[in-house]
């Protein structure tokens, strides 16, 4: 997902100063109550949080102070699971739809679209349609443009339709104005099935204007990056995303930041650009107001992640221990018993490249992704027979929860783990979690766009529990002969409508995932085997070139070694 910061630098700084002022003023008698009352007037009960009034009300509530204490639990997008005053249930979709039918404002329609897009709902086609309605209601609403791109690329895959929304962000003045020659080469990319020559001309035109491209709207750049990679031009798309990171640092660097989320975007962009010294300095002295206890926890989490990025997992372990002292999570002690001081084998979903089943099973703990059934005797020779811990995407927990529960009941699985944002699916209550299912406490936060992929989430989570060793098997980061091993996700065999194969490009960043994993290997925290070791020994340019000749790009017009 792309978060737009186009020309928001001074607005973000002003909001930071305003919040700090309100926080100081709230110490005066009666001021806190007045600010809270104003927030309630701006956002009465039932008003969507994502509306402009809802955003203003949220800023006010944050300014007067928030406490992470309470008997409930909520998921913070930066800090992970924290104690809260009230649970965070899943959105009431019928109520949101009724409100949007009654008052079809952009804010109400976006609230519906966002609820449909959540991992446990995953109705991306309906989400895309609701975002389009929101854009029609307010053509200036950038949240609607972003939603059309993400939900559309994950569902109908109708690129002329997606481009109609994104193209509204073409500049109206300057060297890249909408009528410039650049767009004569770029617009044809968004035909349903562009030819190889079309992709080549577009890449050449974009490269020729590389100095001017950062002036474009970030959502427009992200649309170009995603389309290029989904056409097989992975290197060209990666260059576009680097431009986004440069612009992100330019927009957010050197100013006070209004929230921990902006800090996440700044640090994530610095990590993407591998500006390690500046990343460490900024994480150590974050430009946010840490008087807010939630922001303080967000900043602490990001500082720990910056240390891990540089190869040191100790701050992450210390941070997680401090959070565990505040909040006990089901399954976490069991996880510690299984992992701490143990030799752990992580088995990825790539096609097996060697008969290493015996080596895998020799580890103290065997971890797999999205386990549906125990490996059969024939597969065991290559991938091992045992599974102790399995990690699942939220959509898999929502759709195959009974199957996961049976694996645990039958003793085929000792612990299942899913992402922290699954909590609302269980009513926002830890008591609603099934036996044997654990929510990860937090996730790696140094992403300026997208989110961690499966193997990277697993490695990050395991490192929090001090294993003696982590070995990585059957992970090729889409640079092997097949997208995944047969039967793993047959619905993700290639890019296209409603394909899960689109997600590594639309929701993640393959080049950044590659770099993060390679850093863990170089720090001695992970030992790759077989094709995983081969791929992680590549430099980034060679890795992206492998993607262009690999299974994701098979038959696409942008693939092949001819692209620089």
mmCIF file of N, CA and C in Angstrom, residues 49 71-77 80-92 118 120 420-430 439:
data_model
loop_
_atom_site.group_PDB
_atom_site.id
_atom_site.type_symbol
_atom_site.label_atom_id
_atom_site.label_comp_id
_atom_site.label_asym_id
_atom_site.label_seq_id
_atom_site.Cartn_x
_atom_site.Cartn_y
_atom_site.Cartn_z
ATOM 1 N N UNK A 49 -14.153 6.464 11.391
ATOM 2 C CA UNK A 49 -12.868 7.024 11.795
ATOM 3 C C UNK A 49 -12.117 7.594 10.607
ATOM 4 N N UNK A 71 -7.965 -3.306 30.511
ATOM 5 C CA UNK A 71 -8.121 -4.759 30.542
ATOM 6 C C UNK A 71 -8.297 -5.356 29.153
ATOM 7 N N UNK A 72 -8.535 -4.518 28.149
ATOM 8 C CA UNK A 72 -8.731 -5.003 26.784
ATOM 9 C C UNK A 72 -7.407 -4.926 26.011
ATOM 10 N N UNK A 73 -7.460 -5.337 24.757
ATOM 11 C CA UNK A 73 -6.289 -5.324 23.889
ATOM 12 C C UNK A 73 -6.692 -4.709 22.548
ATOM 13 N N UNK A 74 -5.793 -3.903 21.992
ATOM 14 C CA UNK A 74 -6.015 -3.346 20.662
ATOM 15 C C UNK A 74 -4.722 -3.444 19.880
ATOM 16 N N UNK A 75 -4.846 -3.454 18.558
ATOM 17 C CA UNK A 75 -3.666 -3.552 17.712
ATOM 18 C C UNK A 75 -3.302 -2.184 17.170
ATOM 19 N N UNK A 76 -2.086 -1.756 17.465
ATOM 20 C CA UNK A 76 -1.555 -0.514 16.913
ATOM 21 C C UNK A 76 -0.711 -0.879 15.692
ATOM 22 N N UNK A 77 -0.878 -0.137 14.604
ATOM 23 C CA UNK A 77 -0.239 -0.498 13.344
ATOM 24 C C UNK A 77 1.283 -0.432 13.431
ATOM 25 N N UNK A 80 2.101 -2.753 17.563
ATOM 26 C CA UNK A 80 1.554 -4.094 17.723
ATOM 27 C C UNK A 80 0.455 -4.144 18.756
ATOM 28 N N UNK A 81 0.324 -5.268 19.448
ATOM 29 C CA UNK A 81 -0.746 -5.467 20.420
ATOM 30 C C UNK A 81 -0.390 -4.784 21.733
ATOM 31 N N UNK A 82 -1.323 -3.943 22.204
ATOM 32 C CA UNK A 82 -1.108 -3.166 23.427
ATOM 33 C C UNK A 82 -2.344 -3.254 24.318
ATOM 34 N N UNK A 83 -2.167 -3.088 25.637
ATOM 35 C CA UNK A 83 -3.338 -2.976 26.512
ATOM 36 C C UNK A 83 -4.185 -1.768 26.103
ATOM 37 N N UNK A 84 -5.481 -1.895 26.213
ATOM 38 C CA UNK A 84 -6.382 -0.822 25.791
ATOM 39 C C UNK A 84 -7.585 -0.768 26.718
ATOM 40 N N UNK A 85 -8.268 0.359 26.675
ATOM 41 C CA UNK A 85 -9.441 0.540 27.526
ATOM 42 C C UNK A 85 -10.634 -0.262 27.021
ATOM 43 N N UNK A 86 -10.700 -0.482 25.705
ATOM 44 C CA UNK A 86 -11.844 -1.193 25.121
ATOM 45 C C UNK A 86 -11.353 -2.076 23.984
ATOM 46 N N UNK A 87 -12.025 -3.193 23.727
ATOM 47 C CA UNK A 87 -11.620 -4.072 22.617
ATOM 48 C C UNK A 87 -11.883 -3.428 21.270
ATOM 49 N N UNK A 88 -11.264 -3.973 20.245
ATOM 50 C CA UNK A 88 -11.414 -3.471 18.883
ATOM 51 C C UNK A 88 -12.082 -4.551 18.035
ATOM 52 N N UNK A 89 -13.399 -4.578 17.997
ATOM 53 C CA UNK A 89 -14.076 -5.606 17.199
ATOM 54 C C UNK A 89 -13.962 -5.312 15.709
ATOM 55 N N UNK A 90 -14.318 -6.276 14.905
ATOM 56 C CA UNK A 90 -14.341 -6.064 13.458
ATOM 57 C C UNK A 90 -15.387 -5.010 13.111
ATOM 58 N N UNK A 91 -15.164 -4.253 12.030
ATOM 59 C CA UNK A 91 -16.154 -3.250 11.635
ATOM 60 C C UNK A 91 -17.526 -3.876 11.398
ATOM 61 N N UNK A 92 -18.566 -3.142 11.759
ATOM 62 C CA UNK A 92 -19.936 -3.592 11.531
ATOM 63 C C UNK A 92 -20.300 -3.242 10.087
ATOM 64 N N UNK A 118 -10.310 -5.638 4.560
ATOM 65 C CA UNK A 118 -9.600 -6.273 5.666
ATOM 66 C C UNK A 118 -9.335 -7.745 5.354
ATOM 67 N N UNK A 120 -9.617 -10.566 6.843
ATOM 68 C CA UNK A 120 -10.581 -11.618 7.139
ATOM 69 C C UNK A 120 -11.866 -11.467 6.337
ATOM 70 N N UNK A 420 -0.922 -9.987 14.142
ATOM 71 C CA UNK A 420 -1.653 -9.302 15.222
ATOM 72 C C UNK A 420 -2.964 -8.681 14.781
ATOM 73 N N UNK A 421 -3.057 -8.276 13.502
ATOM 74 C CA UNK A 421 -4.307 -7.618 13.089
ATOM 75 C C UNK A 421 -5.444 -8.607 12.868
ATOM 76 N N UNK A 422 -5.240 -9.882 13.200
ATOM 77 C CA UNK A 422 -6.355 -10.838 13.196
ATOM 78 C C UNK A 422 -7.268 -10.646 14.397
ATOM 79 N N UNK A 423 -6.837 -9.905 15.398
ATOM 80 C CA UNK A 423 -7.598 -9.795 16.642
ATOM 81 C C UNK A 423 -9.064 -9.404 16.439
ATOM 82 N N UNK A 424 -9.397 -8.405 15.611
ATOM 83 C CA UNK A 424 -10.817 -8.064 15.439
ATOM 84 C C UNK A 424 -11.664 -9.209 14.910
ATOM 85 N N UNK A 425 -11.069 -10.109 14.152
ATOM 86 C CA UNK A 425 -11.817 -11.257 13.635
ATOM 87 C C UNK A 425 -12.355 -12.112 14.777
ATOM 88 N N UNK A 426 -11.668 -12.104 15.914
ATOM 89 C CA UNK A 426 -12.096 -12.870 17.084
ATOM 90 C C UNK A 426 -12.825 -11.984 18.095
ATOM 91 N N UNK A 427 -13.474 -10.942 17.585
ATOM 92 C CA UNK A 427 -14.255 -10.063 18.435
ATOM 93 C C UNK A 427 -13.435 -9.065 19.215
ATOM 94 N N UNK A 428 -12.143 -8.967 18.898
ATOM 95 C CA UNK A 428 -11.288 -8.039 19.619
ATOM 96 C C UNK A 428 -10.896 -8.517 20.999
ATOM 97 N N UNK A 429 -11.219 -9.757 21.326
ATOM 98 C CA UNK A 429 -10.969 -10.291 22.675
ATOM 99 C C UNK A 429 -9.973 -11.455 22.591
ATOM 100 N N UNK A 430 -8.958 -11.426 23.466
ATOM 101 C CA UNK A 430 -8.024 -12.545 23.517
ATOM 102 C C UNK A 430 -8.723 -13.836 23.911
ATOM 103 N N UNK A 439 -1.338 -15.013 18.545
ATOM 104 C CA UNK A 439 -1.151 -13.809 17.750
ATOM 105 C C UNK A 439 0.271 -13.311 17.953
#
